[in-house]
Coordinates of C-alpha atoms and ligand atoms in Angstrom, one line a residue:
M127 CA -10.3 -5.3 -1.0
E128 CA -9.8 -8.6 -2.8
K129 CA -6.3 -10.1 -2.6
I130 CA -4.8 -11.4 -5.8
P131 CA -3.9 -15.1 -4.9
S132 CA -0.2 -15.7 -4.9
Q133 CA 1.9 -18.3 -4.6
D134 CA 5.3 -19.4 -2.6
I135 CA 7.2 -21.4 -5.0
T136 CA 11.1 -22.2 -4.0
P137 CA 13.6 -20.7 -6.4
S138 CA 14.3 -23.4 -9.3
V139 CA 17.7 -21.7 -11.1
G140 CA 20.4 -23.7 -10.6
H141 CA 18.6 -26.8 -10.5
H142 CA 16.0 -26.2 -13.2
T143 CA 14.7 -29.9 -12.5
P144 CA 11.1 -30.2 -13.9
G145 CA 9.0 -31.7 -11.0
E146 CA 11.2 -30.6 -8.2
S147 CA 9.4 -30.0 -5.0
T148 CA 7.8 -27.0 -4.9
T149 CA 7.6 -26.3 -1.4
Q150 CA 9.9 -23.7 0.6
D151 CA 11.9 -24.8 3.6
M152 CA 13.1 -21.6 5.3
Y153 CA 16.3 -24.0 6.3
A154 CA 16.9 -25.3 3.0
K155 CA 20.8 -24.7 1.8
R156 CA 20.8 -21.7 -0.7
R157 CA 20.9 -22.8 -4.2
H158 CA 23.2 -20.2 -6.2
I159 CA 21.4 -18.6 -9.0
Y160 CA 23.6 -18.2 -12.4
V161 CA 21.6 -15.3 -13.8
R162 CA 21.6 -15.4 -17.6
E163 CA 22.4 -12.1 -19.1
I164 CA 19.7 -10.9 -21.9
K165 CA 18.9 -8.3 -24.2
G166 CA 15.5 -6.4 -24.8
L167 CA 13.5 -3.5 -24.3
F168 CA 12.8 -3.8 -20.8
Q169 CA 16.5 -4.3 -20.0
K170 CA 17.1 -1.2 -22.2
V171 CA 15.3 0.7 -19.8
R172 CA 16.3 -0.8 -16.4
R173 CA 19.9 -0.8 -17.6
S174 CA 19.5 3.1 -18.8
A175 CA 17.6 3.7 -15.2
N176 CA 20.4 2.0 -13.2
W177 CA 23.5 4.1 -15.3
A178 CA 21.4 7.4 -14.3
L179 CA 21.0 6.6 -11.0
M180 CA 24.6 5.3 -10.4
L181 CA 26.2 8.5 -12.2
G182 CA 24.2 10.9 -10.3
F183 CA 25.1 8.8 -6.9
F184 CA 28.8 9.0 -7.8
L185 CA 28.8 12.6 -9.2
L186 CA 27.0 14.7 -7.2
P187 CA 29.7 14.9 -4.3
W188 CA 32.1 16.3 -6.5
L189 CA 29.8 19.1 -7.7
N190 CA 30.6 22.5 -6.0
W191 CA 28.3 25.3 -5.6
G192 CA 30.2 28.3 -5.2
D193 CA 33.0 27.3 -2.5
R194 CA 31.3 24.3 -1.0
P195 CA 30.2 20.9 -2.2
A196 CA 26.5 21.5 -3.6
V197 CA 25.3 18.5 -2.1
W198 CA 26.5 18.5 1.5
F199 CA 25.0 16.9 5.1
D200 CA 27.3 18.8 7.6
L201 CA 26.5 17.2 10.5
P202 CA 28.9 18.6 13.0
G203 CA 28.0 22.0 11.5
R204 CA 24.2 21.3 11.9
E205 CA 23.4 22.6 8.2
F206 CA 22.3 20.5 5.1
H207 CA 23.1 22.6 1.7
I208 CA 21.5 21.4 -1.2
F209 CA 22.4 23.3 -3.8
A210 CA 21.4 27.1 -3.6
A211 CA 19.4 26.1 0.0
T212 CA 20.4 25.5 3.0
F213 CA 18.8 23.9 5.6
Y214 CA 19.0 23.5 9.6
P215 CA 17.8 21.0 11.8
Q216 CA 14.9 23.4 13.2
E217 CA 13.5 22.6 9.5
F218 CA 13.3 19.1 10.2
V219 CA 9.7 19.2 9.4
L220 CA 10.5 19.9 5.9
L221 CA 12.6 16.7 5.9
S222 CA 9.6 14.7 7.3
W223 CA 7.2 16.1 4.5
L224 CA 10.1 14.7 1.8
L225 CA 9.8 11.2 3.5
I226 CA 6.0 11.3 3.7
I227 CA 6.0 12.3 -0.1
C228 CA 8.7 9.4 -1.1
A229 CA 6.1 6.8 0.9
F230 CA 3.0 8.3 -1.0
G231 CA 4.8 7.8 -4.4
L232 CA 5.9 4.5 -3.4
F233 CA 2.5 3.2 -2.5
F234 CA 1.1 4.9 -5.5
I235 CA 3.5 3.0 -8.0
T236 CA 3.0 -0.1 -6.0
V237 CA -0.7 0.2 -6.7
F238 CA -0.1 1.0 -10.3
A239 CA 2.7 -1.0 -11.5
G240 CA 3.7 -3.6 -8.7
R241 CA 7.4 -3.8 -7.5
V242 CA 8.7 -1.7 -10.5
W243 CA 10.6 0.4 -7.8
C244 CA 12.1 -2.6 -6.6
G245 CA 13.4 -4.1 -10.0
Y246 CA 14.4 -0.6 -12.1
T247 CA 15.4 1.4 -9.1
C248 CA 16.2 -0.1 -5.7
P249 CA 19.9 0.7 -4.6
Q250 CA 19.7 -3.0 -3.9
S251 CA 19.0 -4.4 -7.4
V252 CA 21.0 -1.6 -9.1
W253 CA 24.0 -2.8 -7.2
T254 CA 23.5 -6.4 -7.8
F255 CA 22.9 -5.6 -11.6
L256 CA 25.8 -4.1 -11.9
F257 CA 27.8 -7.0 -9.8
I258 CA 26.3 -9.6 -11.9
W259 CA 27.1 -7.4 -15.2
L260 CA 31.0 -7.7 -13.9
E261 CA 30.6 -11.0 -13.2
H262 CA 29.5 -11.6 -16.4
R263 CA 32.5 -9.9 -18.1
I264 CA 35.1 -11.4 -16.0
E265 CA 33.9 -15.2 -15.7
G266 CA 31.8 -15.4 -19.0
S267 CA 28.3 -16.4 -19.4
R268 CA 26.0 -18.3 -17.4
N269 CA 26.8 -21.9 -19.0
Q270 CA 31.0 -20.5 -18.3
R271 CA 30.1 -19.6 -15.1
I272 CA 28.7 -22.8 -13.9
K273 CA 31.4 -24.8 -15.6
L274 CA 34.0 -22.8 -14.0
D275 CA 32.3 -23.2 -10.2
K276 CA 32.5 -27.0 -10.8
Q277 CA 36.2 -26.7 -12.2
P278 CA 39.0 -27.6 -9.6
M279 CA 41.3 -24.4 -8.8
T280 CA 43.4 -23.4 -11.9
A281 CA 45.1 -20.6 -12.7
D282 CA 42.8 -19.3 -14.7
K283 CA 40.1 -19.8 -12.3
I284 CA 41.9 -18.1 -9.3
W285 CA 42.5 -15.3 -12.0
R286 CA 39.1 -14.7 -12.7
K287 CA 38.0 -15.4 -9.3
G288 CA 40.3 -12.8 -8.0
A289 CA 39.6 -10.2 -10.7
K290 CA 36.1 -10.1 -9.9
H291 CA 36.2 -10.2 -5.9
T292 CA 39.1 -7.2 -6.8
A293 CA 36.1 -5.4 -8.9
W294 CA 33.3 -5.9 -6.3
L295 CA 35.3 -5.0 -3.6
L296 CA 36.8 -1.5 -5.6
I297 CA 32.9 -0.7 -6.4
A298 CA 32.1 -1.2 -2.8
L299 CA 35.0 1.0 -1.6
A300 CA 33.9 3.9 -4.1
T301 CA 30.5 3.3 -2.8
G302 CA 31.6 3.5 0.8
V303 CA 33.9 6.6 0.1
T304 CA 31.1 8.8 -1.8
F305 CA 28.4 7.9 0.6
V306 CA 30.6 9.6 3.3
G307 CA 31.4 11.9 0.8
Y308 CA 27.6 13.5 1.2
F309 CA 28.7 14.2 4.8
T310 CA 32.4 15.1 4.3
P311 CA 33.4 17.4 1.6
I312 CA 34.6 14.4 -0.7
R313 CA 37.7 16.2 -2.3
T314 CA 39.1 16.5 1.5
L315 CA 38.2 13.0 2.3
V316 CA 39.9 11.4 -0.7
M317 CA 43.1 13.2 0.0
E318 CA 42.7 12.3 4.2
L319 CA 41.7 8.5 4.0
P320 CA 45.1 7.4 2.6
T321 CA 47.4 9.4 5.0
L322 CA 44.9 8.4 8.0
E323 CA 44.2 12.0 8.7
A324 CA 40.3 11.5 8.4
H325 CA 38.0 11.5 11.2
G326 CA 37.6 7.9 12.9
W327 CA 34.0 7.9 12.0
S328 CA 34.8 8.3 8.3
Y329 CA 36.7 5.1 8.3
F330 CA 34.2 3.5 10.3
W331 CA 31.2 4.2 7.4
V332 CA 33.4 3.8 4.7
G333 CA 34.0 0.3 5.9
F334 CA 30.5 -0.4 6.9
F335 CA 29.2 0.3 3.6
L336 CA 32.2 -1.5 1.6
V337 CA 31.6 -4.3 3.8
F338 CA 27.6 -4.2 3.4
T339 CA 27.5 -3.3 -0.6
Y340 CA 30.0 -6.1 -1.0
L341 CA 28.3 -8.9 0.7
N342 CA 24.5 -7.5 -0.4
A343 CA 25.3 -7.2 -4.0
G344 CA 27.8 -9.9 -4.4
W345 CA 27.0 -12.8 -1.9
L346 CA 23.6 -12.3 -0.5
R347 CA 21.5 -10.9 -3.8
E348 CA 18.1 -12.2 -3.9
Q349 CA 18.4 -13.1 -0.4
V350 CA 18.2 -9.5 0.6
C351 CA 15.0 -9.1 -1.6
I352 CA 13.5 -12.2 -0.4
Y353 CA 14.2 -12.7 3.7
M354 CA 15.3 -9.2 4.7
C355 CA 13.5 -6.5 2.8
P356 CA 10.3 -5.2 4.7
Y357 CA 8.9 -3.5 1.7
A358 CA 8.7 -7.2 0.2
R359 CA 6.5 -8.4 2.8
F360 CA 3.8 -5.9 3.1
Q361 CA 3.8 -4.9 -0.6
S362 CA 1.2 -7.4 -1.7
V363 CA -1.6 -5.9 0.1
M364 CA -1.1 -2.8 -2.0
F365 CA -1.9 -5.2 -5.0
D366 CA -5.6 -5.6 -6.8
R367 CA -6.9 -7.2 -9.8
D368 CA -6.0 -4.0 -11.9
T369 CA -2.2 -3.9 -10.8
L370 CA 0.2 -4.1 -13.4
I371 CA 2.3 -7.4 -12.8
V372 CA 4.4 -9.5 -14.8
S373 CA 2.5 -12.6 -15.6
Y374 CA 3.0 -15.6 -17.8
D375 CA -0.5 -16.1 -20.0
E376 CA -1.5 -19.5 -19.0
A377 CA -4.1 -19.9 -21.2
R378 CA -1.6 -19.3 -24.2
G379 CA 1.2 -20.8 -23.3
E380 CA 0.0 -24.4 -22.0
P381 CA 0.2 -27.3 -22.4
R382 CA 3.9 -26.3 -22.9
G383 CA 6.6 -28.3 -24.4
R384 CA 9.3 -28.6 -26.6
R385 CA 8.8 -28.8 -30.7
K386 CA 10.4 -28.8 -33.7
K387 CA 11.2 -25.4 -35.0
S388 CA 10.3 -25.7 -38.2
L389 CA 6.8 -26.4 -36.6
S390 CA 4.7 -22.9 -37.9
H391 CA 2.5 -21.6 -35.0
T392 CA -0.8 -23.0 -36.5
Q393 CA 0.9 -26.3 -37.0
A394 CA 1.6 -26.3 -33.4
R395 CA -1.5 -25.3 -32.3
E396 CA -3.2 -28.4 -34.2
A397 CA -0.7 -30.8 -32.9
G398 CA -1.8 -29.7 -29.1
F399 CA 0.9 -27.7 -27.9
G400 CA 0.7 -23.7 -26.2
D401 CA 3.1 -21.3 -27.3
C402 CA 5.5 -21.9 -24.4
I403 CA 8.7 -24.1 -25.6
D404 CA 9.7 -24.9 -22.3
C405 CA 13.2 -23.7 -22.8
E406 CA 13.3 -22.4 -19.6
L407 CA 15.2 -19.1 -20.4
C408 CA 12.8 -17.1 -18.6
V409 CA 13.8 -18.8 -15.6
Q410 CA 17.5 -18.7 -16.4
V411 CA 17.0 -15.3 -16.6
C412 CA 15.4 -14.2 -13.6
P413 CA 17.8 -12.7 -10.7
T414 CA 15.2 -13.8 -7.9
G415 CA 15.4 -17.4 -9.2
I416 CA 11.9 -18.0 -9.8
D417 CA 9.8 -19.5 -12.6
I418 CA 6.8 -17.0 -13.5
R419 CA 5.3 -19.7 -15.0
D420 CA 4.0 -21.0 -11.5
G421 CA 1.9 -17.8 -11.1
L422 CA 2.4 -14.8 -9.1
Q423 CA 4.7 -15.1 -6.6
Y424 CA 6.1 -12.5 -3.6
E425 CA 9.8 -12.8 -4.9
C426 CA 9.1 -11.1 -8.5
I427 CA 10.9 -7.8 -8.5
T428 CA 9.1 -6.8 -11.8
C429 CA 12.4 -6.4 -13.6
A430 CA 10.5 -7.8 -16.7
A431 CA 13.9 -9.9 -17.5
C432 CA 11.4 -12.9 -18.1
I433 CA 9.5 -10.7 -20.6
D434 CA 12.6 -9.8 -22.7
A435 CA 13.6 -13.6 -22.6
C436 CA 10.3 -14.8 -23.7
D437 CA 9.9 -12.1 -26.3
S438 CA 13.4 -13.2 -28.1
V439 CA 12.1 -16.5 -28.0
M440 CA 8.7 -16.0 -29.6
D441 CA 10.8 -13.5 -31.7
K442 CA 13.0 -16.5 -32.9
M443 CA 9.6 -19.2 -33.1
G444 CA 7.8 -16.5 -35.4
Y445 CA 4.9 -16.5 -32.5
P446 CA 3.3 -13.0 -31.3
K447 CA 5.5 -11.6 -28.5
G448 CA 3.9 -11.1 -25.1
L449 CA 3.6 -14.8 -23.6
I450 CA 5.1 -13.4 -20.6
R451 CA 3.9 -9.4 -20.3
Y452 CA 2.9 -6.7 -17.7
T453 CA -0.8 -7.3 -17.5
T454 CA -3.4 -7.4 -14.8
E455 CA -5.1 -10.0 -13.0
N456 CA -8.4 -9.1 -14.8
A457 CA -7.2 -8.8 -18.1
L458 CA -5.7 -12.1 -17.8
E459 CA -9.1 -13.5 -17.0
G460 CA -10.7 -11.9 -20.1
K461 CA -12.3 -9.1 -17.5
K462 CA -12.0 -5.2 -18.3
S463 CA -9.1 -3.5 -16.4
H464 CA -9.4 -0.3 -14.9
I465 CA -6.8 2.2 -14.8
L466 CA -8.0 4.9 -12.8
R467 CA -9.7 3.2 -9.9
P468 CA -10.6 4.9 -6.5
R469 CA -7.2 3.5 -4.6
L470 CA -5.0 4.7 -7.0
L471 CA -6.5 8.0 -7.5
G472 CA -6.8 8.7 -3.7
Y473 CA -2.7 8.3 -3.4
F474 CA -2.5 10.2 -6.4
V475 CA -4.8 13.4 -4.8
A476 CA -3.1 12.7 -1.2
L477 CA 0.4 12.7 -3.4
I478 CA -0.5 16.1 -5.5
I479 CA -1.7 17.8 -2.1
M480 CA 1.7 16.9 -0.6
V481 CA 3.8 18.2 -3.2
A482 CA 2.1 21.2 -3.4
A483 CA 2.0 21.7 0.5
F484 CA 6.1 21.1 0.6
A485 CA 6.7 23.4 -2.9
W486 CA 4.6 25.9 -0.8
A487 CA 6.5 25.5 2.7
V488 CA 10.1 25.5 0.7
N489 CA 9.0 28.8 -1.2
D490 CA 7.3 30.6 1.9
R491 CA 10.2 29.3 3.7
I492 CA 11.9 32.8 5.8
P493 CA 15.6 32.0 6.5
L494 CA 15.2 33.5 9.9
S495 CA 14.8 32.0 13.0
F496 CA 14.9 33.7 16.6
D497 CA 13.6 33.0 20.3
A498 CA 13.3 35.5 23.0
E499 CA 13.4 34.3 26.7
R500 CA 12.9 36.5 29.3
E501 CA 15.6 36.7 32.2
R502 CA 14.2 34.3 34.7
T503 CA 16.4 35.4 37.7
Q504 CA 14.7 38.3 38.4
L505 CA 10.7 39.4 37.5
Y506 CA 11.2 43.2 36.7
Q507 CA 13.4 45.9 37.9
M508 CA 12.2 49.7 38.7
T509 CA 15.1 52.1 37.1
R510 CA 16.0 55.4 38.9
E511 CA 14.0 57.2 36.4
G512 CA 10.8 55.4 37.2
Q513 CA 10.5 52.9 34.5
I514 CA 9.9 49.2 34.3
S515 CA 12.4 46.9 32.8
N516 CA 12.6 43.5 31.7
V517 CA 15.6 41.6 30.2
Y518 CA 15.3 39.5 27.4
S519 CA 18.0 37.2 25.6
I520 CA 17.3 37.3 22.0
T521 CA 19.1 34.0 20.0
V522 CA 18.8 34.8 16.3
R523 CA 19.8 32.1 13.6
N524 CA 20.7 33.1 10.3
L525 CA 19.3 30.6 7.9
D526 CA 20.1 32.4 4.7
N527 CA 23.6 32.3 2.4
E528 CA 23.9 36.3 3.1
P529 CA 24.9 37.8 6.5
H530 CA 22.2 39.9 7.8
T531 CA 21.8 43.0 9.9
Y532 CA 18.4 42.9 11.8
Q533 CA 16.3 45.6 13.1
I534 CA 14.6 44.5 16.7
S535 CA 11.5 46.4 17.7
V536 CA 8.9 45.5 20.3
S537 CA 5.2 46.4 20.4
G538 CA 2.5 45.7 22.7
L539 CA 2.7 48.5 24.9
P540 CA 2.7 52.3 24.1
S541 CA 5.5 53.2 25.9
L542 CA 7.7 50.3 25.1
T543 CA 11.5 51.1 24.1
L544 CA 14.9 49.1 23.8
D545 CA 18.1 49.5 24.6
H546 CA 19.3 47.6 21.8
T547 CA 18.0 47.7 18.2
S548 CA 19.7 45.6 15.7
I549 CA 22.0 42.8 15.6
S550 CA 24.6 41.7 12.8
V551 CA 24.7 37.7 12.2
P552 CA 27.1 35.9 9.6
A553 CA 25.4 33.6 7.3
G554 CA 24.4 30.1 8.6
E555 CA 25.2 31.3 12.3
S556 CA 23.6 32.2 15.6
R557 CA 24.3 35.1 18.1
I558 CA 22.7 36.2 20.9
Q559 CA 21.7 39.7 22.3
V560 CA 20.6 40.7 25.6
V561 CA 18.2 43.5 25.3
T562 CA 16.3 45.2 28.3
V563 CA 12.8 46.6 27.4
L564 CA 11.3 49.4 29.2
A565 CA 8.0 50.8 29.8
N566 CA 5.9 53.4 31.7
P567 CA 4.4 52.3 35.2
Q568 CA 1.2 53.9 34.1
D569 CA 0.5 51.6 30.9
L570 CA 0.8 48.5 33.0
N571 CA -2.8 47.7 34.1
Q572 CA -2.0 43.7 35.1
P573 CA 1.0 42.2 36.4
S574 CA 1.8 40.2 33.0
H575 CA 1.4 41.9 29.5
P576 CA 1.9 40.2 26.1
I577 CA 4.2 42.0 24.0
T578 CA 5.8 41.0 20.4
F579 CA 9.4 41.2 19.4
A580 CA 9.9 41.8 15.8
L581 CA 13.1 41.2 13.8
Q582 CA 13.4 42.8 10.0
A583 CA 16.5 42.2 8.1
V584 CA 17.6 45.7 6.5
Q585 CA 18.8 44.2 3.5
D586 CA 15.8 42.3 2.6
E587 CA 12.6 43.3 3.8
Q588 CA 10.6 39.8 2.9
I589 CA 13.2 38.6 5.7
R590 CA 11.2 39.2 9.1
Q591 CA 9.8 37.2 12.1
E592 CA 7.8 38.1 15.1
R593 CA 7.9 36.3 18.6
E594 CA 5.4 36.5 21.5
A595 CA 7.1 37.1 25.0
R596 CA 5.5 38.4 28.5
F597 CA 6.3 41.7 30.2
L598 CA 5.9 41.5 33.7
G599 CA 5.8 44.4 36.0
N600 CA 3.7 46.3 38.8
A601 CA -0.4 46.7 37.9
R602 CA -1.5 50.0 38.1
R603 CA -4.0 50.3 40.9
Ligands
LIG946 S1 11.1 -18.2 -22.0 FE1 9.0 -18.2 -22.6 S2 8.6 -20.1 -24.1 FE2 10.5 -20.5 -22.9 S3 9.9 -21.5 -20.9 FE3 9.6 -19.3 -20.7 S4 7.6 -19.0 -21.0 FE4 8.1 -20.9 -22.2
LIG947 S1 9.7 -13.5 -12.6 FE1 10.2 -11.9 -14.5 S2 10.0 -9.9 -13.6 FE2 9.7 -11.2 -11.8 S3 11.6 -11.0 -10.6 FE3 11.7 -13.0 -12.3 S4 12.8 -11.9 -14.1 FE4 12.0 -10.4 -13.3

């Protein structure tokens, strides 16, 4: 597979000095990126997606389903409630399926449109954009923030910095409490946290998420995407020449240069200018601090802020939009782009098969699990009536939201009988029933016979499970 040439370019925001060295020193002092706020079509899409995701995250734990939280991962109770469904640890295979589906979804979207997941939906980006949005509201625009940072400590600066960090910490606290609210009912949690009645682990995880949200979104920001995120490191191998990427159209933009606004598009062309007016707006809006005009760089999270910035400049200049746009390497070189290509179709087919298999597994799921363990201390016993008896422990787990009574039956030999034929188990609980199985010695023609236990819910004929076991006895001569 041919790999797109990519470059490693030093983040230039904060200095924006043309001609500055472009080699990146791993140990270079970090330069703060003052991200300029920009409006535009893609930022509207990104903000809508971000608000929807955040609302979903913060509101879900507050929703109830009957008398319990709608989404509740009850670790001590070993029950995972997702709206009407309750899953148990023995159904973790479903969770594995879900994770595999997410991974293939990510591969598919990356082959199709690069790092759009990073730019539009990754929690690191969502929280960072939220923190930058707050920073902008409290400290002012990019230029005001640069000025403020250069100022000595004044009452205004102390107030603004204090308000910003307080707001960040409050959001980080809400994030921590909400996260823990997925594992402990949130209404109880918010009552118990201030009165120090909550569990020690709740304080630990709230504190953990508070600290890491504040650090990651407030201080580290693009450093997480560039240096810590493993996905950033390997996603480039999924790119090909037909992957949609954010690109600067060098053929159209160069030679770049500042010019009088009065110069029309044609006049600028005649004067030897390309369409880039070298305003650096695309660099100032970039949350990872790169200059997209240097070519594809792994730091680019495909957020399209530079597209919106450049389109607004093109609009003002009366030039056609799209100098920076979502395009493919092939399209940039004037070659044909192929949307449907074998690798993309392969991921798509794999994704569809896995989603279908998951839906089938969930739909076909029987909310009952049981084990039949033979008593190991004695092989078998002979009763006074001359029958052979084996003793079994039957552990029944009712995985349904309703209590059930189950009929126990056994088959495999003509004369098998049971001393207990039913067991009642409350919703979501387990019960153990010891049963004795009897058989006539005449039916036994070998020392060990396969038999089958069956459990059938009295209230629902769809709920039925079977388990194999062994019946031991004296073989008939
Ligand atoms: S925003 Fe557009 S015109 Fe301005 S520097 Fe970037 S590419 Fe050039
Ligand atoms: S280069 Fe453009 S798309 Fe890439 S991260 Fe920067 S602003 Fe976003």
